[in-house]
Amino acid sequence: MIVDNALYHEGVRVPLDDGDPSLGHARVPCGRGDFQWVGIHDPTEEELRQIARTFDLHPLAVEDAGDSHQRPKVERYGDTLFLVLKTLWYVDEDDAVETGEINLFIGPDFVVTVRHGQGIDLSTARRDLEQRAQVLEHGPMAVMYAICDRVVDEYEKVGASLEIDVDEVEESVFSPARTDDSVRIYTLKREIAEVRRAVMPLREPMRRFVQAEVAGIDEATATYFRDVADHLHRVSEVIDNLDVLLSTAFDAHLARISVQQNEDMRKISAGAALVVVPTLIAGIYGMNFDRMPELQWTFGYPFAIALMVSVSAVLLWFFKKSGWL
Amino acid sequence: MIVDNALYHEGVRVPLDDGDPSLGHARVPCGRGDFQWVGIHDPTEEELRQIARTFDLHPLAVEDAGDSHQRPKVERYGDTLFLVLKTLWYVDEDDAVETGEINLFIGPDFVVTVRHGQGIDLSTARRDLEQRAQVLEHGPMAVMYAICDRVVDEYEKVGASLEIDVDEVEESVFSPARTDDSVRIYTLKREIAEVRRAVMPLREPMRRFVQAEVAGIDEATATYFRDVADHLHRVSEVIDNLDVLLSTAFDAHLARISVQQNEDMRKISAGAALVVVPTLIAGIYGMNFDRMPELQWTFGYPFAIALMVSVSAVLLWFFKKSGWL
Amino acid sequence: MIVDNALYHEGVRVPLDDGDPSLGHARVPCGRGDFQWVGIHDPTEEELRQIARTFDLHPLAVEDAGDSHQRPKVERYGDTLFLVLKTLWYVDEDDAVETGEINLFIGPDFVVTVRHGQGIDLSTARRDLEQRAQVLEHGPMAVMYAICDRVVDEYEKVGASLEIDVDEVEESVFSPARTDDSVRIYTLKREIAEVRRAVMPLREPMRRFVQAEVAGIDEATATYFRDVADHLHRVSEVIDNLDVLLSTAFDAHLARISVQQNEDMRKISAGAALVVVPTLIAGIYGMNFDRMPELQWTFGYPFAIALMVSVSAVLLWFFKKSGWL
Amino acid sequence: MIVDNALYHEGVRVPLDDGDPSLGHARVPCGRGDFQWVGIHDPTEEELRQIARTFDLHPLAVEDAGDSHQRPKVERYGDTLFLVLKTLWYVDEDDAVETGEINLFIGPDFVVTVRHGQGIDLSTARRDLEQRAQVLEHGPMAVMYAICDRVVDEYEKVGASLEIDVDEVEESVFSPARTDDSVRIYTLKREIAEVRRAVMPLREPMRRFVQAEVAGIDEATATYFRDVADHLHRVSEVIDNLDVLLSTAFDAHLARISVQQNEDMRKISAGAALVVVPTLIAGIYGMNFDRMPELQWTFGYPFAIALMVSVSAVLLWFFKKSGWL
Amino acid sequence: MIVDNALYHEGVRVPLDDGDPSLGHARVPCGRGDFQWVGIHDPTEEELRQIARTFDLHPLAVEDAGDSHQRPKVERYGDTLFLVLKTLWYVDEDDAVETGEINLFIGPDFVVTVRHGQGIDLSTARRDLEQRAQVLEHGPMAVMYAICDRVVDEYEKVGASLEIDVDEVEESVFSPARTDDSVRIYTLKREIAEVRRAVMPLREPMRRFVQAEVAGIDEATATYFRDVADHLHRVSEVIDNLDVLLSTAFDAHLARISVQQNEDMRKISAGAALVVVPTLIAGIYGMNFDRMPELQWTFGYPFAIALMVSVSAVLLWFFKKSGWL
């Protein structure tokens, strides 16, 4: 579905004669420095084919743009740049990271943005950008920068949410309560792996933008991409760190299971001793010897019970003291 | 066995005078831009020797082509390119990945494809390609591209099947049932190692094709190989990710074994307490003291039994409450 | 808050006409080789904006300077260098590493230092530097060197404190006492990760200073940065080493838990035997056979008790000998 | 000991006037393209000194050649190449990998091969090579190729033997039998480390031969070394893979020990229940209450025994059903 | 303390007019190719300052030379080379590796060696070198080579000692005796880390000497440094290998602890059965049924004892057979 379609002249949106955005795929002639920006969401094959025809896009790039399982990358086809970005957002209800995809075709006088799935709201991004004519003036590369910036900002938010999750896991692992944290740790590791797959491959395209190795990016623009690259670097450090922390937390979890088992075993043994020793005493007074003076005592029975109780009390005291109970 | 042998003129199959494919090894004279494509399956040494003589192939390459345990690689011998590809396919019945091998000799006016084992069906690949004259027109490199593309597509299918397997393992590990998942995880790790051995070494040849470092590949062709390289990259990321997930799943499996042992131990101990405490009571009333008032009570015996039952009931309630039973 | 503001002429502090440091953001005209140094602490947005206007700083760098969660980096904006340093210090009370941040803008004739949080006391650094006119003479780069040197010196102190902590953990792990060291090890690993995040990214800027790849650094200055880089390298080696030691210590901790569980189990079993065997003897003499000669013996009862005691004594001796008790 | 000494003229062995090989160290004058090949086995210091004098070898290289604990390497001393190879062979009886060493001095018109220990039989290699005059014709580099090829072929055989060993370990780990596989796995890891120390450092010399970076190797010869390098690469992949598999197998081994311990614990507990519950029943009927109707029953005793047996039978059935026995 | 001070002319020691070595810091005028060698041990700050003045050494290098906690490195200050080496030696009594430090200042016509701590005896090294005038003739670089060579030789000895230690640990781990090897393994890992910190950073300086990237080293000298670099490489391989072996040995140690616990548990359970089953029998004959024929038997009591013994014997035989005892 074509979501929006406009011409930008000196950084300002120009109303197209034909307001119907669905006709956007008819190429709009541009003046020097101007460009057309077509936004598409979950396109049909037919829509992609029309767009491809209008802007003369390479079939391999168009094929990739129709598929929402690309890895982040930048590719040059003639004078058109093709950029794939993964979008990430954190769903609080599920403690889960969701992924979407944005494909950008950036030509000398046009930008085509193809969004798959939810995530970053490109129309807000467009409206924000339209407020900043001095940025839009720089043409298609400014649009690419604005979108990359927004996508990477979302990465940072996701990173922050995962940091909170890891803190929770950490607390749970070291709490005295018996918790089975392995499922939680495993799930978080999976999420982190997913974030990594979005973040890591994007570093190479960013590096190329920063070093102005890509035609159309001058030094001034590169400075802005350096900012994005720096944020990306920060996210990737956060992610790496969380991964290592989770592994360490998991090891600590294993250690605690062992320690708890040990404590349980000692508690159980101490508890058993409290029963087994009186049983022995009972057994002794259950023997059938003819001559057992205690048996004839008036208070023999209370004496035996008292003996059992006091031996147990001594044991209890001993086990408490030595930390077994 | 020579499976097929044909001349391609401007991308179109030309019937050879002598339709007998077994005579294919007699070199067919080619016009400019035309090429001959000989397909062989599990060749005998004699067949390889004849082919080598016909197309003047280097003895070291021919030796490699006769052996089905090569690692993926590309080598240049004079103006002939020698490419080794591992083919992979997933056998549903065994949950196993099988491997085959394809060797390609690509000369300026010929292609020789040598297939070992099952896997990719090259004759279908050829028939598909024969439908696309505009691709075949590009000569031998187009054939190489088509085969690489198909082989890597199979890798992606194998990767997807393994992802399902890993999901199953994951579910099994975290299910409450007691499952011994270590065999399954080990087997999957082995399969993944096998896939990795097919996928990883192929990245270097692809990189060289993409960067048009190999004579015979121009920029337009390189774009197509970039597509293949990108898919290859995706597969390798999937594989790496699965490997890491399996390791984490294995750790979680270990943790669960420990947790279960701990739970078992507590269950057993609680169960034992239910028997041992009544035994102590029985022991007490089995003592032979002259004066034990309960023994003369009319309802002494039912009282003792009731005492045992109620103590056990209290213990049972206590253990249930504290999660030991 | 603007903390200090001065002009340095030939390495000597020149009293500004207007002594009010809060007016420091009004640019002071400099002679050749002279420079102005403005020190700010936890600036408001307004202060940053004024400073930016005065020294014509790039908006992206100013934005970074306002945020205290940057990663260490050096960036060039026109002829201004922007350096981000993390400061570290060890708080004895909490056994914890705290982090702050220093941002430096180094222009041809000015230095702006922006400090976030506690940590390195820049005013002391400034006063020390003012004692060494022959260093200050070298201009803004000398200030940058002095601050880097001081920051890295603090890193070394932090490294030394962590070494002591790791030694303590090590001692605790291998002490015969039962200690649950996993929390401590985990916390230390977290601290080390934090130190690493301050230290590691700084190596690349230092490398560039050492190799005089950054305009404004000549070979003589580079020699001084080489010294800083060398110290940084030492810190990073210390940190890496501590990390590895902690991992090994953790593994040893796990092993000891297992060994202790084993010892406990043997102790418990031996203890149980000391009770269970006499119980069997008591059971035997509790049997109701008509003919059991011992039962009629005068000293039958003491004999039975003696039998129990001596069997237990033999068991005790045996378990002591074989190390079970 | 000088084992063999001959002059090769146009690839054909020329009988030396003095057939006594022990005099071989007297330099034989060579025609253009001809070369002398001296083979030594476990040389004395004196022999090495003579050879060094005859062929003007560098003292450092000669010192290395006298020591059988070199690491694989290639070094150039003037126009002489010095190559160190580790030989490997698998001793079936001990399931062990043994290592030897071959040093090669390759000059423009001579080859000196110094063999330490057993392993590759160089005299067979020489005889094989003497059959192939067209190879020997290429001079000393052909000898170097032939020996490298043979050494690496042996590596592949060793790799194959280790693969069988790892398969056996794997089978043992996953067999239901209780096997202590840790010794075996440790030993195999040691062997693999030894193989790695022979294989890995050789890759760099081979790379240099393949890229014809070494004087005396032209492109045609490089093609042959590429074949050797390829085999070496294969071996190193096999070795890496085996190492990873062994680590995974070891983890699985650990998991199985835990699982077995758990099963044992449950078996033991179930067994104990079969004894403890009847003991409780016996205890109850051992109580001394005046009124216990069962005690007067004619079949009270058989009833009690039957009760014990049937309770045990129920428990047995229950434990069987729930998999504890 | 200045230990020795001499002038070397054409490789031969020249007696200085003033034989008092403590005056050595007065610079001695040298002829072409001659050089002065001052040896210092644990210098005071004052001594260092004098030496620095005499030979015009850079203050940063002098500061480093006064501190015995440098990392190995080479640095160029003008035409003076500053080299830091760690010395290692193995103390048999403690099974410990000790470290010292040697700093070298190498100028065009002087060498200053500063030794911290024990370890390599530089005066012996000097006397050995004075025997080899043809080496000393090469000037200061020959001294640097001789010291590096000696230091690295010591590394190899330390490596060999550690190999013996690791062999001992290995034997202990796999011995049937119950040994707690984790302390030993941990300590060895620490030692190895210390060796690594001495060895690894030295590889980069050596590489630069070998590739003659350092002024003053010609190709002939580089050949000698290549020998040192090769030995260094060998040591680092030995160290890496020992580290990996220790990790594997530790894992095996963990596995054995588990296996032993399992065996203990089975032994204990079997032992318990030998007591518990007779107790049940005693309990049965302790029941108070009116009609229990065995109780009236003449040999009822011996029969009961015999029953207990034979049941225990059967159990014993069974447990022996199944390996539980």
Coordinates of N, CA and C in Angstrom, one line a residue, chain E residues 134-243:
Chain E
Q134 N 83.7 -11.6 17.8 CA 83.2 -11.4 16.5 C 81.7 -11.0 16.6
V135 N 81.0 -11.4 17.7 CA 79.7 -10.9 17.9 C 79.7 -9.5 18.4
L136 N 80.5 -9.2 19.4 CA 80.5 -7.9 20.1 C 80.9 -6.8 19.1
E137 N 81.7 -7.2 18.1 CA 82.1 -6.3 17.1 C 80.9 -5.6 16.4
H138 N 79.8 -6.3 16.4 CA 78.6 -5.7 15.7 C 78.0 -4.6 16.5
G139 N 78.5 -4.3 17.7 CA 78.1 -3.1 18.4 C 76.9 -3.4 19.3
P140 N 76.3 -2.3 19.7 CA 75.2 -2.4 20.7 C 74.1 -3.4 20.4
M141 N 73.8 -3.5 19.1 CA 72.7 -4.4 18.7 C 73.1 -5.9 19.1
A142 N 74.4 -6.2 19.0 CA 74.8 -7.5 19.4 C 74.5 -7.8 20.9
V143 N 74.7 -6.7 21.7 CA 74.4 -6.9 23.1 C 72.9 -7.1 23.3
M144 N 72.1 -6.3 22.6 CA 70.7 -6.5 22.7 C 70.3 -7.9 22.3
Y145 N 70.8 -8.4 21.2 CA 70.5 -9.8 20.8 C 70.9 -10.8 21.9
A146 N 72.1 -10.6 22.4 CA 72.6 -11.6 23.4 C 71.7 -11.7 24.6
I147 N 71.2 -10.5 25.0 CA 70.4 -10.5 26.2 C 69.0 -11.0 25.9
C148 N 68.4 -10.6 24.8 CA 67.1 -11.2 24.4 C 67.2 -12.7 24.3
D149 N 68.3 -13.2 23.7 CA 68.5 -14.6 23.5 C 68.5 -15.3 24.8
R150 N 69.2 -14.8 25.8 CA 69.3 -15.4 27.1 C 68.0 -15.4 27.8
V151 N 67.3 -14.2 27.7 CA 66.0 -14.1 28.4 C 65.0 -15.1 27.9
V152 N 65.0 -15.2 26.5 CA 64.0 -16.2 25.9 C 64.4 -17.6 26.2
D153 N 65.7 -17.9 26.3 CA 66.1 -19.2 26.7 C 65.6 -19.6 28.1
E154 N 65.6 -18.6 29.0 CA 65.0 -18.8 30.3 C 63.5 -19.1 30.2
Y155 N 62.9 -18.4 29.3 CA 61.4 -18.6 29.1 C 61.2 -20.1 28.8
E156 N 62.1 -20.6 27.9 CA 61.9 -22.0 27.5 C 62.1 -22.9 28.6
K157 N 63.0 -22.6 29.5 CA 63.2 -23.5 30.7 C 62.0 -23.4 31.6
V158 N 61.5 -22.2 31.8 CA 60.3 -22.1 32.6 C 59.1 -22.9 32.0
G159 N 59.0 -22.8 30.6 CA 57.9 -23.5 29.9 C 58.1 -25.0 30.2
A160 N 59.3 -25.5 30.1 CA 59.6 -26.9 30.4 C 59.2 -27.3 31.8
S161 N 59.5 -26.5 32.8 CA 59.1 -26.8 34.2 C 57.6 -26.8 34.3
L162 N 56.9 -25.9 33.7 CA 55.5 -25.9 33.8 C 54.9 -27.1 33.1
E163 N 55.5 -27.5 32.0 CA 55.0 -28.8 31.4 C 55.1 -29.9 32.4
I164 N 56.1 -30.0 33.2 CA 56.2 -31.1 34.2 C 55.1 -30.9 35.2
D165 N 54.9 -29.7 35.6 CA 53.8 -29.5 36.6 C 52.5 -29.9 36.1
V166 N 52.2 -29.6 34.8 CA 50.9 -29.9 34.2 C 50.8 -31.4 34.1
D167 N 51.9 -32.1 33.8 CA 51.9 -33.6 33.7 C 51.5 -34.1 35.1
E168 N 52.1 -33.5 36.1 CA 51.8 -34.0 37.5 C 50.3 -33.8 37.8
V169 N 49.8 -32.7 37.5 CA 48.4 -32.4 37.7 C 47.5 -33.4 37.0
E170 N 47.8 -33.7 35.8 CA 47.1 -34.6 34.9 C 47.1 -36.0 35.6
E171 N 48.2 -36.4 36.0 CA 48.3 -37.7 36.7 C 47.5 -37.7 37.9
S172 N 47.5 -36.7 38.7 CA 46.7 -36.6 39.9 C 45.2 -36.6 39.6
V173 N 44.8 -35.9 38.6 CA 43.4 -35.9 38.2 C 42.9 -37.2 37.9
F174 N 43.7 -38.0 37.1 CA 43.2 -39.3 36.6 C 43.6 -40.4 37.6
S175 N 44.3 -40.2 38.6 CA 44.6 -41.2 39.6 C 43.3 -41.6 40.3
P176 N 43.3 -42.9 40.8 CA 42.1 -43.3 41.5 C 41.9 -42.6 42.8
A177 N 43.0 -42.1 43.3 CA 42.9 -41.4 44.6 C 42.0 -40.2 44.5
R178 N 41.4 -39.8 45.6 CA 40.5 -38.6 45.6 C 41.4 -37.4 45.9
T179 N 41.6 -36.6 44.9 CA 42.5 -35.5 45.1 C 41.7 -34.2 44.8
D180 N 41.9 -33.2 45.5 CA 41.3 -31.9 45.2 C 42.3 -31.1 44.4
D181 N 42.2 -31.2 43.1 CA 43.2 -30.6 42.3 C 42.9 -29.2 41.9
S182 N 41.7 -28.7 42.3 CA 41.4 -27.4 41.8 C 42.3 -26.3 42.3
V183 N 42.8 -26.3 43.5 CA 43.8 -25.3 43.9 C 45.0 -25.4 43.0
R184 N 45.5 -26.6 42.8 CA 46.7 -26.7 42.0 C 46.5 -26.2 40.6
I185 N 45.4 -26.5 40.0 CA 45.1 -26.1 38.6 C 45.0 -24.6 38.6
Y186 N 44.3 -24.0 39.6 CA 44.1 -22.6 39.6 C 45.5 -21.9 39.7
T187 N 46.3 -22.4 40.6 CA 47.7 -21.8 40.8 C 48.5 -21.8 39.5
L188 N 48.4 -23.0 38.9 CA 49.2 -23.1 37.6 C 48.6 -22.2 36.5
K189 N 47.3 -22.0 36.5 CA 46.7 -21.1 35.5 C 47.2 -19.7 35.8
R190 N 47.3 -19.3 37.1 CA 47.9 -18.0 37.4 C 49.3 -17.8 37.0
E191 N 50.1 -18.9 37.2 CA 51.5 -18.8 36.8 C 51.6 -18.6 35.2
I192 N 50.8 -19.4 34.6 CA 50.8 -19.4 33.1 C 50.4 -18.0 32.6
A193 N 49.4 -17.4 33.3 CA 49.0 -16.1 32.9 C 50.2 -15.1 33.1
E194 N 50.9 -15.3 34.2 CA 52.1 -14.4 34.4 C 53.1 -14.6 33.3
V195 N 53.4 -15.9 32.9 CA 54.3 -16.1 31.9 C 53.8 -15.5 30.6
R196 N 52.6 -15.6 30.3 CA 52.0 -15.0 29.1 C 52.2 -13.5 29.1
R197 N 52.0 -12.9 30.2 CA 52.2 -11.4 30.3 C 53.6 -11.0 30.0
A198 N 54.6 -11.9 30.2 CA 56.0 -11.6 29.9 C 56.3 -11.9 28.4
V199 N 55.7 -13.0 27.9 CA 56.0 -13.5 26.6 C 55.3 -12.8 25.5
M200 N 54.0 -12.7 25.6 CA 53.2 -12.2 24.5 C 53.5 -10.8 24.0
P201 N 53.7 -9.8 24.9 CA 53.9 -8.5 24.4 C 55.3 -8.4 23.7
L202 N 56.2 -9.3 24.0 CA 57.5 -9.2 23.4 C 57.5 -9.6 22.0
R203 N 56.5 -10.3 21.5 CA 56.5 -10.8 20.1 C 56.4 -9.6 19.2
E204 N 55.7 -8.5 19.5 CA 55.7 -7.4 18.6 C 57.1 -6.7 18.4
P205 N 57.8 -6.4 19.5 CA 59.2 -5.9 19.3 C 60.0 -6.8 18.5
M206 N 59.9 -8.1 18.8 CA 60.8 -9.1 18.0 C 60.4 -9.1 16.6
R207 N 59.1 -9.0 16.3 CA 58.7 -9.0 14.9 C 59.3 -7.8 14.2
R208 N 59.4 -6.6 14.9 CA 59.9 -5.4 14.3 C 61.4 -5.6 14.1
F209 N 62.1 -6.3 15.0 CA 63.6 -6.5 14.8 C 63.8 -7.4 13.7
V210 N 63.0 -8.5 13.6 CA 63.1 -9.5 12.5 C 63.0 -8.8 11.1
Q211 N 62.0 -7.9 11.0 CA 61.7 -7.3 9.7 C 62.6 -6.1 9.6
A212 N 63.6 -5.9 10.5 CA 64.5 -4.8 10.3 C 63.8 -3.5 10.2
E213 N 62.7 -3.4 10.9 CA 61.9 -2.1 10.9 C 62.6 -1.1 11.8
V214 N 63.5 -1.5 12.6 CA 64.1 -0.7 13.6 C 65.5 -0.3 13.2
A215 N 65.7 1.0 13.1 CA 67.0 1.5 12.7 C 68.1 0.9 13.5
G216 N 69.3 0.6 12.8 CA 70.4 0.0 13.5 C 70.4 -1.5 13.4
I217 N 69.3 -2.1 12.9 CA 69.3 -3.5 12.7 C 69.4 -3.8 11.2
D218 N 70.5 -4.4 10.7 CA 70.6 -4.7 9.3 C 70.1 -6.2 9.1
E219 N 70.1 -6.6 7.9 CA 69.6 -8.0 7.6 C 70.3 -9.1 8.3
A220 N 71.6 -9.0 8.4 CA 72.4 -10.1 9.1 C 72.0 -10.2 10.5
T221 N 71.8 -9.0 11.2 CA 71.4 -9.0 12.6 C 70.0 -9.5 12.7
A222 N 69.1 -9.1 11.7 CA 67.7 -9.6 11.8 C 67.6 -11.1 11.8
T223 N 68.5 -11.7 11.0 CA 68.5 -13.2 11.0 C 68.7 -13.8 12.4
Y224 N 69.5 -13.1 13.2 CA 69.7 -13.6 14.6 C 68.5 -13.3 15.4
F225 N 67.9 -12.2 15.2 CA 66.6 -11.9 16.0 C 65.5 -12.9 15.5
R226 N 65.5 -13.3 14.3 CA 64.5 -14.2 13.8 C 64.6 -15.5 14.6
D227 N 65.9 -15.9 15.0 CA 66.1 -17.1 15.8 C 65.4 -16.9 17.2
V228 N 65.6 -15.7 17.8 CA 65.0 -15.4 19.1 C 63.5 -15.4 19.0
A229 N 63.0 -14.8 17.9 CA 61.6 -14.7 17.7 C 61.0 -16.1 17.6
D230 N 61.7 -17.0 16.9 CA 61.2 -18.3 16.7 C 61.1 -19.0 18.1
H231 N 62.1 -18.9 18.9 CA 62.1 -19.5 20.2 C 60.9 -18.9 21.0
L232 N 60.7 -17.6 20.9 CA 59.6 -17.0 21.6 C 58.3 -17.5 21.2
H233 N 58.2 -17.8 19.9 CA 57.0 -18.3 19.3 C 56.7 -19.7 19.9
R234 N 57.8 -20.5 20.0 CA 57.7 -21.8 20.6 C 57.2 -21.8 22.0
V235 N 57.8 -20.9 22.8 CA 57.4 -20.7 24.2 C 55.9 -20.4 24.2
S236 N 55.5 -19.5 23.4 CA 54.1 -19.0 23.5 C 53.1 -20.2 23.1
E237 N 53.6 -21.0 22.1 CA 52.8 -22.2 21.8 C 52.7 -23.1 22.9
V238 N 53.8 -23.4 23.6 CA 53.8 -24.3 24.7 C 52.8 -23.8 25.8
I239 N 52.9 -22.5 26.1 CA 52.1 -21.8 27.1 C 50.6 -21.9 26.7
D240 N 50.3 -21.6 25.5 CA 48.9 -21.7 25.1 C 48.4 -23.1 25.2
N241 N 49.2 -24.1 24.8 CA 48.8 -25.5 24.9 C 48.6 -25.9 26.3
L242 N 49.5 -25.5 27.2 CA 49.4 -25.9 28.6 C 48.1 -25.3 29.2
D243 N 47.8 -24.1 28.8 CA 46.6 -23.4 29.3 C 45.3 -24.2 28.9

